CSV table of C-alpha atoms in Angstrom, one decimal:
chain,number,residue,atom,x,y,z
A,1,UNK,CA,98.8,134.5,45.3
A,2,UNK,CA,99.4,138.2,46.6
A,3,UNK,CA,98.3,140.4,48.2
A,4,UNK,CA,97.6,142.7,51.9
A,5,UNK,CA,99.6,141.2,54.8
A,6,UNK,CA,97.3,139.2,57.0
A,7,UNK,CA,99.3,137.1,59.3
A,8,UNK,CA,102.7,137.6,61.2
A,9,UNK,CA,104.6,134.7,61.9
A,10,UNK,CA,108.3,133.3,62.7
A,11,UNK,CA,109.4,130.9,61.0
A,12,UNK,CA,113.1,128.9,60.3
A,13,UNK,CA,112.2,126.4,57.7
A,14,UNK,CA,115.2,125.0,55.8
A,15,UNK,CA,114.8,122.4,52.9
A,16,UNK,CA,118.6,121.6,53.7
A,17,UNK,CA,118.0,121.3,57.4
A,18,UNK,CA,115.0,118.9,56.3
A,19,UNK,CA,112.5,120.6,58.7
A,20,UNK,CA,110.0,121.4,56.1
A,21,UNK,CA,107.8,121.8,59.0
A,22,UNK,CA,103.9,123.1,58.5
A,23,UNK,CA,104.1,123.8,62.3
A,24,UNK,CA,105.8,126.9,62.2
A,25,UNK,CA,108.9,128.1,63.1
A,26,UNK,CA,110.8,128.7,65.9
A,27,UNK,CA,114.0,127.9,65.1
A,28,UNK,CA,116.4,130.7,66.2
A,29,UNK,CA,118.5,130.6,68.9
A,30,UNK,CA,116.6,129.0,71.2
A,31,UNK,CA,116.6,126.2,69.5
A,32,UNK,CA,120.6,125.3,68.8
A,33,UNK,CA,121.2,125.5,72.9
A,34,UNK,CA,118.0,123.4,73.5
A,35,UNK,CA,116.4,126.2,75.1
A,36,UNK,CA,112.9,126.0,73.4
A,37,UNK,CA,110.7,123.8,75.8
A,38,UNK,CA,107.3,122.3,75.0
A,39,UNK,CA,105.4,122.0,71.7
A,40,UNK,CA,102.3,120.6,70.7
A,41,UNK,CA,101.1,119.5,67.1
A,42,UNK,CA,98.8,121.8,66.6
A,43,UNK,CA,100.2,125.0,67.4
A,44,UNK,CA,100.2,127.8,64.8
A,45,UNK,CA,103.5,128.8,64.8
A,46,UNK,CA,106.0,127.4,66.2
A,47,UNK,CA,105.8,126.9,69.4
A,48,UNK,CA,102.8,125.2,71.3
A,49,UNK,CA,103.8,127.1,74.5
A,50,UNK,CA,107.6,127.8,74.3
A,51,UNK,CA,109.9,128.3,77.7
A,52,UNK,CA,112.2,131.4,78.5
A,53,UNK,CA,115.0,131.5,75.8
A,54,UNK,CA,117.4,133.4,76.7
A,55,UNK,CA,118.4,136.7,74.6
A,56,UNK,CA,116.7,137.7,71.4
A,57,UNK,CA,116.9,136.9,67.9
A,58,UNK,CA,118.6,139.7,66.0
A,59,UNK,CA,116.8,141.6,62.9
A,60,UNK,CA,118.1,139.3,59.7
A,61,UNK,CA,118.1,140.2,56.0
A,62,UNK,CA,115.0,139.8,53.2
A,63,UNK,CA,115.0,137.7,50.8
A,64,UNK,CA,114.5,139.0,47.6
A,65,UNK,CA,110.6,138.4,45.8
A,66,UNK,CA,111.8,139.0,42.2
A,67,UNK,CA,115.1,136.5,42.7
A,68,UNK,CA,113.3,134.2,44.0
A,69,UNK,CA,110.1,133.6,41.1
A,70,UNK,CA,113.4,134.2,38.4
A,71,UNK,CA,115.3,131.2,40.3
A,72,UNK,CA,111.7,129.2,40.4
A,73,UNK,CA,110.9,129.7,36.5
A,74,UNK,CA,114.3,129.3,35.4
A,75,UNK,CA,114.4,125.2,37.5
A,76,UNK,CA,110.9,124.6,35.8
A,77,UNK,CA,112.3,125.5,32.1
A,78,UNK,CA,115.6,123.3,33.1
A,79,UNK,CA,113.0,120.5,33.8
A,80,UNK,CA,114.0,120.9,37.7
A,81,UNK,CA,112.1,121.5,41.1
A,82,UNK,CA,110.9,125.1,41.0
A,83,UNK,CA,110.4,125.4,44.7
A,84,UNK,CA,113.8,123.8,46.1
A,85,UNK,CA,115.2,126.7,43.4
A,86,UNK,CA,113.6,129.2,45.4
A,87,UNK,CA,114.3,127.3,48.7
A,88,UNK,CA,117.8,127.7,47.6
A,89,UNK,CA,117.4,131.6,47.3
A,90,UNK,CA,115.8,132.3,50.4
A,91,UNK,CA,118.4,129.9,52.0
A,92,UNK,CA,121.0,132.2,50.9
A,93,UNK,CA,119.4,135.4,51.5
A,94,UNK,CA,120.4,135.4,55.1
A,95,UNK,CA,116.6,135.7,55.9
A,96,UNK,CA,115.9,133.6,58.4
A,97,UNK,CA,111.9,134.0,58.7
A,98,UNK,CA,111.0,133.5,54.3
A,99,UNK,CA,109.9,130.0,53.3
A,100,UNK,CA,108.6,127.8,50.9
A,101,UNK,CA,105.9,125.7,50.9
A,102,UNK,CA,104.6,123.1,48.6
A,103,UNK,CA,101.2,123.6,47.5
A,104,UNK,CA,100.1,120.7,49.8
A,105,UNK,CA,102.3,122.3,52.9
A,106,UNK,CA,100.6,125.8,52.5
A,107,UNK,CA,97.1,124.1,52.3
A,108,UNK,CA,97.9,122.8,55.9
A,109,UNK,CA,99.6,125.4,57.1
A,110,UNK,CA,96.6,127.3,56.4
A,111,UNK,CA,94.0,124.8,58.0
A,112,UNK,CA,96.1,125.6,61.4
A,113,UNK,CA,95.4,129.0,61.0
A,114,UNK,CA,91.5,128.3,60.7
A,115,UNK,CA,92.1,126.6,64.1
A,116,UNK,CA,92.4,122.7,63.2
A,117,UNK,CA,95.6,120.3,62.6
A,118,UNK,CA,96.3,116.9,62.3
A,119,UNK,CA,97.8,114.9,65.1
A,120,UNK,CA,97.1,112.5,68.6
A,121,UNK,CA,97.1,115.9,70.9
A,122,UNK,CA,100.3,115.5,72.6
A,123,UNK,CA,102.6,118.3,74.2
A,124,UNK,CA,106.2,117.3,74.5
A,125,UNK,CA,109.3,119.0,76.0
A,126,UNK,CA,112.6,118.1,75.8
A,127,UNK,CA,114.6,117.8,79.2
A,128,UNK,CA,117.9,116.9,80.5
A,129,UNK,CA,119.7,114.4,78.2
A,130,UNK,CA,118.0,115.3,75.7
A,131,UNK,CA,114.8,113.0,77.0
A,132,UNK,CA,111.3,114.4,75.8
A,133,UNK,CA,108.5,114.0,77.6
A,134,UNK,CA,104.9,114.7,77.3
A,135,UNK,CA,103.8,118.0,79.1
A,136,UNK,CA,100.1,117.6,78.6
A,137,UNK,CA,97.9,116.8,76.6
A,138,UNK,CA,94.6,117.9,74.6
A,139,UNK,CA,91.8,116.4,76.1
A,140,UNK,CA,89.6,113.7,74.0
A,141,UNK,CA,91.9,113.5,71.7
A,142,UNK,CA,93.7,110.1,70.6
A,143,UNK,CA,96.4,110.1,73.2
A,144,UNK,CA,94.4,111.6,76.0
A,145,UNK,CA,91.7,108.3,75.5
A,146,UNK,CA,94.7,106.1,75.3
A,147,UNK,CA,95.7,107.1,78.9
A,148,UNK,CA,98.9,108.8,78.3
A,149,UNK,CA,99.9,111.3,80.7
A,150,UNK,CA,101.9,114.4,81.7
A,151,UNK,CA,104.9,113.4,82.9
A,152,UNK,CA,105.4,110.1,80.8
A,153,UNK,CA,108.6,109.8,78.7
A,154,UNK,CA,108.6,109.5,74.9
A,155,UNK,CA,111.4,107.3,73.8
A,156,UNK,CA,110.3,106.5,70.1
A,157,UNK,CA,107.4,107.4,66.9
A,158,UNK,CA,107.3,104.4,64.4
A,159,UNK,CA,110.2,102.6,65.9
A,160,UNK,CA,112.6,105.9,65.6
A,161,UNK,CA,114.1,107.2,68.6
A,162,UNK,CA,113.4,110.8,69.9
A,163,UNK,CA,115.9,111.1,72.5
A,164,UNK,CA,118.2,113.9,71.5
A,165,UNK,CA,116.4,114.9,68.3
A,166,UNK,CA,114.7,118.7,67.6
A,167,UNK,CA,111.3,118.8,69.3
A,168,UNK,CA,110.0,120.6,66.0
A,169,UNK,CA,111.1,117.0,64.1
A,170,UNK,CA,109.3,115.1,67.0
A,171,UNK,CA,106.1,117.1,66.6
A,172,UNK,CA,106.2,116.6,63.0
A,173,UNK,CA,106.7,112.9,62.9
A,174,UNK,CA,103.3,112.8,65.4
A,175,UNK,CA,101.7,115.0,63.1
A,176,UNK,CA,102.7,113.2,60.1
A,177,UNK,CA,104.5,114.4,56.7
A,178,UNK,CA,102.3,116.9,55.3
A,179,UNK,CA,103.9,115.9,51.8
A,180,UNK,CA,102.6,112.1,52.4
A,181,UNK,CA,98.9,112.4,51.8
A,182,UNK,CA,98.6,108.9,53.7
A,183,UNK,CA,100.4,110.4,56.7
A,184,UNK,CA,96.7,112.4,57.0
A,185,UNK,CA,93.4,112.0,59.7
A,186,UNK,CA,93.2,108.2,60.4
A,187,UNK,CA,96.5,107.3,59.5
A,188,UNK,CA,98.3,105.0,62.6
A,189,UNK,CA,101.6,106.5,64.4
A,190,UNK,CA,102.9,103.9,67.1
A,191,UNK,CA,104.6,105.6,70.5
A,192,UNK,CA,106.8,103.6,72.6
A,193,UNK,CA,106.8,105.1,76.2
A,194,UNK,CA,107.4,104.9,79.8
A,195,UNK,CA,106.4,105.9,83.0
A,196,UNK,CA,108.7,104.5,85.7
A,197,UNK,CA,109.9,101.3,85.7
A,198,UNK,CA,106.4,100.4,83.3
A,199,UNK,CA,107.6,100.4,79.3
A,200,UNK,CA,104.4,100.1,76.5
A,201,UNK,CA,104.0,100.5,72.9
A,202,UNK,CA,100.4,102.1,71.5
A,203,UNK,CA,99.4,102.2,68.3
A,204,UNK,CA,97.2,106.0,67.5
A,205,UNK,CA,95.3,107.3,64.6
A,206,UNK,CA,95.6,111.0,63.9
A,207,UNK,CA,92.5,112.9,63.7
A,208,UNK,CA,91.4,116.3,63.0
A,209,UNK,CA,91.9,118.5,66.0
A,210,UNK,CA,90.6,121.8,67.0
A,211,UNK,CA,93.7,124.2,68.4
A,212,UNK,CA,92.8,125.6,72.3
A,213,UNK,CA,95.0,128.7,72.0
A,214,UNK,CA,92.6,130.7,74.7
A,215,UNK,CA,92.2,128.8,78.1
A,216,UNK,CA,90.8,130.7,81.1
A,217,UNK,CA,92.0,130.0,84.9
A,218,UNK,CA,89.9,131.3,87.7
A,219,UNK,CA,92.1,130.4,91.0
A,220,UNK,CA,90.0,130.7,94.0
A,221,UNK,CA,90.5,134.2,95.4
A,222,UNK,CA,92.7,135.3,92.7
A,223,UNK,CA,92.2,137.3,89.7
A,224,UNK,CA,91.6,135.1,86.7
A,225,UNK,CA,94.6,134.1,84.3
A,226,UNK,CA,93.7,134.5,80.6
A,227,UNK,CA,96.5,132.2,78.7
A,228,UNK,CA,97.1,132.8,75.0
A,229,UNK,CA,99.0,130.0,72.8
A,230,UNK,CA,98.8,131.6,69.5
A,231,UNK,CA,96.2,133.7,67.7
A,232,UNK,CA,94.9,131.3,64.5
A,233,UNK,CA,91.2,132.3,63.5
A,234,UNK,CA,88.7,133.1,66.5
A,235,UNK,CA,91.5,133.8,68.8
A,236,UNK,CA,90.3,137.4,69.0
A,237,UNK,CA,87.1,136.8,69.9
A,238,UNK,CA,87.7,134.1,72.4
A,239,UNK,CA,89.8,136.6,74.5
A,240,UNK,CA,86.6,139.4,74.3
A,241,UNK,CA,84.3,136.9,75.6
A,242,UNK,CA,87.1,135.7,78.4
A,243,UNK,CA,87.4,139.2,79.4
A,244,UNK,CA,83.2,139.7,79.1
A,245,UNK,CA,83.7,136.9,81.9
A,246,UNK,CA,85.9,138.9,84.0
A,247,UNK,CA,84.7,141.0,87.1
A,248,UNK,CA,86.0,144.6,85.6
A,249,UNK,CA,87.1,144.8,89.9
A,250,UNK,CA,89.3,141.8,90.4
A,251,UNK,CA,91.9,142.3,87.7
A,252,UNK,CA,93.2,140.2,85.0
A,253,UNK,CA,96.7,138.2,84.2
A,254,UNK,CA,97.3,138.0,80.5
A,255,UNK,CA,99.6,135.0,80.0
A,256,UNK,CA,101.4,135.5,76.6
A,257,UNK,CA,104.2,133.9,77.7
A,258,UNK,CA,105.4,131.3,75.2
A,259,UNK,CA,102.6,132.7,72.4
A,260,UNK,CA,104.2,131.9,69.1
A,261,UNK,CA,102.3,134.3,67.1
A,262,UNK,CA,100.0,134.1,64.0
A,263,UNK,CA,97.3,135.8,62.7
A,264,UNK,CA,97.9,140.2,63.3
A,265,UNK,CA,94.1,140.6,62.9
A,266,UNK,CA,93.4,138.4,65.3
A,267,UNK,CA,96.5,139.7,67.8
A,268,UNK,CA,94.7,143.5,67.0
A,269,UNK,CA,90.9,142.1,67.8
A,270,UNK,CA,92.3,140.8,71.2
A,271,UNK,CA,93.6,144.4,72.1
A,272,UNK,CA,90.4,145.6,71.1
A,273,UNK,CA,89.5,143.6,73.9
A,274,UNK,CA,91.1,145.8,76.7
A,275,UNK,CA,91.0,149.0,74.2
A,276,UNK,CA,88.7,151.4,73.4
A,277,UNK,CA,90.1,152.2,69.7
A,278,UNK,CA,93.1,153.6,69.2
A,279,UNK,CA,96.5,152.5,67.8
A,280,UNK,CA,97.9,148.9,68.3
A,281,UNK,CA,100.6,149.0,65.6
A,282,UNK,CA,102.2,150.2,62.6
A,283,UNK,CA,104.4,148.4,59.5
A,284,UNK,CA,105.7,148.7,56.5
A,285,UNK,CA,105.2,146.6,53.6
A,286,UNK,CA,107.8,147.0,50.7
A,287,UNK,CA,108.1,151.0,52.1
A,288,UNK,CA,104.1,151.2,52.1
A,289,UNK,CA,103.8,152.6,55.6
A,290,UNK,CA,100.5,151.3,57.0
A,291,UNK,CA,98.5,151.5,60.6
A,292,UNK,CA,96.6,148.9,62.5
A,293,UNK,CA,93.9,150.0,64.9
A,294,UNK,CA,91.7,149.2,67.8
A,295,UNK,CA,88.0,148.1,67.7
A,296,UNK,CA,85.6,150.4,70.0
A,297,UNK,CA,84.2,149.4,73.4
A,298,UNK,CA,86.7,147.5,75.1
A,299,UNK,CA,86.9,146.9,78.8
A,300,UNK,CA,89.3,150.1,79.5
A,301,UNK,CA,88.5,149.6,83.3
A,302,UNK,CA,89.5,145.6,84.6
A,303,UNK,CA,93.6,146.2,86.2
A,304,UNK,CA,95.5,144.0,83.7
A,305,UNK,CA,98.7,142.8,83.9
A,306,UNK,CA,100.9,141.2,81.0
A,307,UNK,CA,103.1,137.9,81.5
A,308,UNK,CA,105.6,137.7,78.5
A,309,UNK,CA,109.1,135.9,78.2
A,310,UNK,CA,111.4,134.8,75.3
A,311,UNK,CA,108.6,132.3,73.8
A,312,UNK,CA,106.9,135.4,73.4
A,313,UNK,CA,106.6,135.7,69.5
A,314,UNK,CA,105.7,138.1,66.8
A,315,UNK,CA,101.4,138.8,67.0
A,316,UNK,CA,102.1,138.1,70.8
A,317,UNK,CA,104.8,140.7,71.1
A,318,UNK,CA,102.4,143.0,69.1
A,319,UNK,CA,99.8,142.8,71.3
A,320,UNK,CA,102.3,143.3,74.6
A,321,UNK,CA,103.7,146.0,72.8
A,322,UNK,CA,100.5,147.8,72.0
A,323,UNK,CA,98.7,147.3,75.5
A,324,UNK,CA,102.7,148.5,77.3
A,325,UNK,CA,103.0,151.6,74.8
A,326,UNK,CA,99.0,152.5,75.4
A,327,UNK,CA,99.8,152.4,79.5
A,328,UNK,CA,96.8,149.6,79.2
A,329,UNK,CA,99.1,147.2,81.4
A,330,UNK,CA,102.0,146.5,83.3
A,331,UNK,CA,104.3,143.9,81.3
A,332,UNK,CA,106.0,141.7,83.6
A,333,UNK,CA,108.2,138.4,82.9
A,334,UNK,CA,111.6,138.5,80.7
A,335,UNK,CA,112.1,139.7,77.6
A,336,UNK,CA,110.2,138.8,74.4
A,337,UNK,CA,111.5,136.8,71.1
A,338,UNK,CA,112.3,139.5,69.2
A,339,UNK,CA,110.6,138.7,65.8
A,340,UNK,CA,108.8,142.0,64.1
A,341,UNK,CA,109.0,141.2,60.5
A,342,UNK,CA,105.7,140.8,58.1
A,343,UNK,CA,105.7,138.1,55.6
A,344,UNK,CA,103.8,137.7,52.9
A,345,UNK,CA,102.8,135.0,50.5
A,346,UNK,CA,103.0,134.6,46.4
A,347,UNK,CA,102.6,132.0,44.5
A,348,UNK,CA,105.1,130.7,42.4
A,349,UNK,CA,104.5,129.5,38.7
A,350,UNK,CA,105.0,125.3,40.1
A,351,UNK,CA,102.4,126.1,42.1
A,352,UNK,CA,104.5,126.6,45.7
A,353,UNK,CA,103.9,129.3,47.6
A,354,UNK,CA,107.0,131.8,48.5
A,355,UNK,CA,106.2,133.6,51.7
A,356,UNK,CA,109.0,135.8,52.1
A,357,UNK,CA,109.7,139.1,54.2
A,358,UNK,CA,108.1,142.4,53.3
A,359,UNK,CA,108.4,144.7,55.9
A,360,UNK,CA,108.3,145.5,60.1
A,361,UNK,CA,106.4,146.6,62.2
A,362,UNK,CA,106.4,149.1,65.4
A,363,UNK,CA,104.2,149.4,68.6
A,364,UNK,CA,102.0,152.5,68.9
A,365,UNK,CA,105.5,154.7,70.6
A,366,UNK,CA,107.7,154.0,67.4
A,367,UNK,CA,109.5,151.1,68.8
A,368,UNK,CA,110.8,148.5,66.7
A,369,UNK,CA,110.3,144.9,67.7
A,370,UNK,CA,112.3,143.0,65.3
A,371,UNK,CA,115.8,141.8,66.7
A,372,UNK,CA,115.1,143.7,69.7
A,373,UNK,CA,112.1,142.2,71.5
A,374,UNK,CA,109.9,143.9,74.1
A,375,UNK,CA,111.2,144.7,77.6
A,376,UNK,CA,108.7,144.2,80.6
A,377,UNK,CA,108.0,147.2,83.2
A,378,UNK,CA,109.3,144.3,85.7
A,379,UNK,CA,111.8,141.9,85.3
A,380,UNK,CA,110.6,138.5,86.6
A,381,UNK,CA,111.6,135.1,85.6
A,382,UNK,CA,110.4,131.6,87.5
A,383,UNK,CA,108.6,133.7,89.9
A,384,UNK,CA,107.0,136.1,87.2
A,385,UNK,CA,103.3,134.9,88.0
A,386,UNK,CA,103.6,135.3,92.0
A,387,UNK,CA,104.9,138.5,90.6
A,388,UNK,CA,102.5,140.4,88.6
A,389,UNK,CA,99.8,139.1,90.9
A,390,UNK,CA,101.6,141.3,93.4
A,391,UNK,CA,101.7,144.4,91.0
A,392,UNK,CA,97.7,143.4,90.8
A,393,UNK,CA,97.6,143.7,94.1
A,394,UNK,CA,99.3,147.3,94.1
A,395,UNK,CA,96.9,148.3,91.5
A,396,UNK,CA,94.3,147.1,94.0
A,397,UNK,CA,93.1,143.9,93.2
A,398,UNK,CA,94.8,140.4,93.9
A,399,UNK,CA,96.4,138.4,96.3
């Protein structure tokens, strides 16, 4: 299975680190100082909606395509496990954003990217002590009907205790084992939780659950806030018709802030939303140099401002990058991820699927992302939203 890129996403799956996570990816730095904040089953890459992480992650090494299908042949003909062979060689490699999947993984990795995951439609961050909480939830979804809250502390899945433990393992355990076909839609998960002094155990049954990656917020007297979680299929269109929405007068916050990536075409379609053609990116793929570009009639006239900060991942940075380098919006907030590479999938001969690095990409000015993240026109960090609604206001519009 080869063939042109078609999604960008980061990813820090380790077979030896047992976080063979269909979710995505995160894992870099954030996640060893527990700096990565909430996440929610569903999300496409990594993050559901990630908080600030301080720094970026620097650019890693590839792992190499042709080691990696020798190491998976070679296990098969010893009578071993092809794809922990090539798990193996990617762990090695140094390249922290190549996986591998099992067939059944990729199958569900790839249902998230249509916009659909199994799960109860819980957000959870992890706080002081290592406590998790849920941040919010998805509404008519399993846990939303069962009269869980925001706010409401987490304290075991299935009898297992979560205090202390990766939020990327939590989400997974709610989700279920994508390697367990019984851990599927309609299979039970039991939560133990408390809100105050009140303690309860319920019993939910995942479901099949659409992904809300484009929410609109329309504050009265205030421009409207278009928030972006992640850009799995239809993201790109959702965005156009938010913008459609828009008064082309009042301005416009783009919230990418904590967007964890995903699909590039979809990422380019939503800059086709504030473009009118034109360059959004270029990469490389295995020293092919390629160029990704604009559709035509965009709004080129609505003020727009850009939220990002260090959840700010991959297709997210691309799009911040393009809109910045095209002088189609201010960026404010703190410095993005940092995650530029292009992966690729192949299949290997047990059936697996090796989706390793292939190349990088740069915004429209030449500037390379990977390892070095985009910096905003305006550093802000708690205060970034009061603050690009001022730099609306300079522009004309806000309050």
């Amino acid at each position: 299975m080869s063939g042109p890129c078609s999604y960008d996403r980061p990813r820090r799956i380790r077979r030896g680190a047992a976080l063979t996570l269909i979710f995505a990816s995160v894992l870099a730095t954030g996640v060893a100082t527990g700096t990565w904040g909430e996440r929610v089953e569903g999300a496409v890459e990594r993050t559901g909606a990630a908080t600030t992480v301080t720094g970026s992650a620097p650019a890693g090494r590839t792992a190499d395509r042709t080691a990696v299908e020798r190491a998976a042949a070679q296990a098969m003909e010893d009578g071993k496990s092809g794809s922990e062979a090539a798990a193996d060689v990617v762990s090695r490699s140094g390249d922290r954003w190549s996986t591998i999947y099992t067939p059944g993984e990729f199958k569900d990795f790839e249902q998230q990217l249509d916009g659909s995951y199994v799960g109860v439609g819980l957000w959870v961050r992890q706080g002081s002590g290592g406590r998790i909480r849920v941040s919010r939830l998805q509404p008519g979804s399993p846990a939303a009907r069962a009269g869980i809250t925001a706010g409401d502390l987490l304290r075991a899945i299935d009898g297992l205790a979560v205090q202390g433990r990766p939020v990327t393992e939590i989400v997974s355990r709610l989700r279920g084992d994508a390697r367990r076909p019984a851990a599927g839609a309609g299979t039970p998960v039991e939560l133990d939780l408390q809100r105050g002094p009140r303690r309860w155990t319920v019993t939910l049954r995942r479901t099949r659950l659409s992904t809300q990656n484009v929410t609109v917020y329309r504050p009265a007297g205030r421009p409207a806030r278009i928030k972006v979680a992640a850009f799995s299929q239809g993201t790109g269109e959702a965005v156009r018709r938010a913008v459609r929405r828009v008064s082309s007068h009042s301005g416009l916050l783009l919230d990418l802030r904590g967007n964890s990536g995903g699909l590039v075409t979809e990422s380019v379609a939503a800059a086709s939303a504030f473009l009118d053609g034109g360059l959004v990116a270029t990469y490389d793929v295995r020293g092919s140099q390629r160029a990704l570009y604009a559709g035509r009639g965009g709004n080129t006239r609505v003020p727009l401002v850009v939220l990002v900060d260090g959840g700010t991942m991959s297709a997210g940075e691309l799009l911040a990058g393009a809109l910045q380098d095209r002088g189609r919006a201010i960026v404010v907030g703190s410095p993005t991820f940092g995650k530029g590479s292009v992966q690729m999938p192949s299949r290997l001969p047990d059936g697996s699927v090796a989706e390793l690095t292939v190349g990088h990409y740069r915004t429209p000015s030449g500037r390379a992302v990977d390892g070095r993240g985009i910096t905003p026109d305006l550093i802000a960090g708690s205060g970034a939203e009061k603050r690009a609604r001022t730099v609306l206001s300079g522009l004309g519009t806000g309050s």
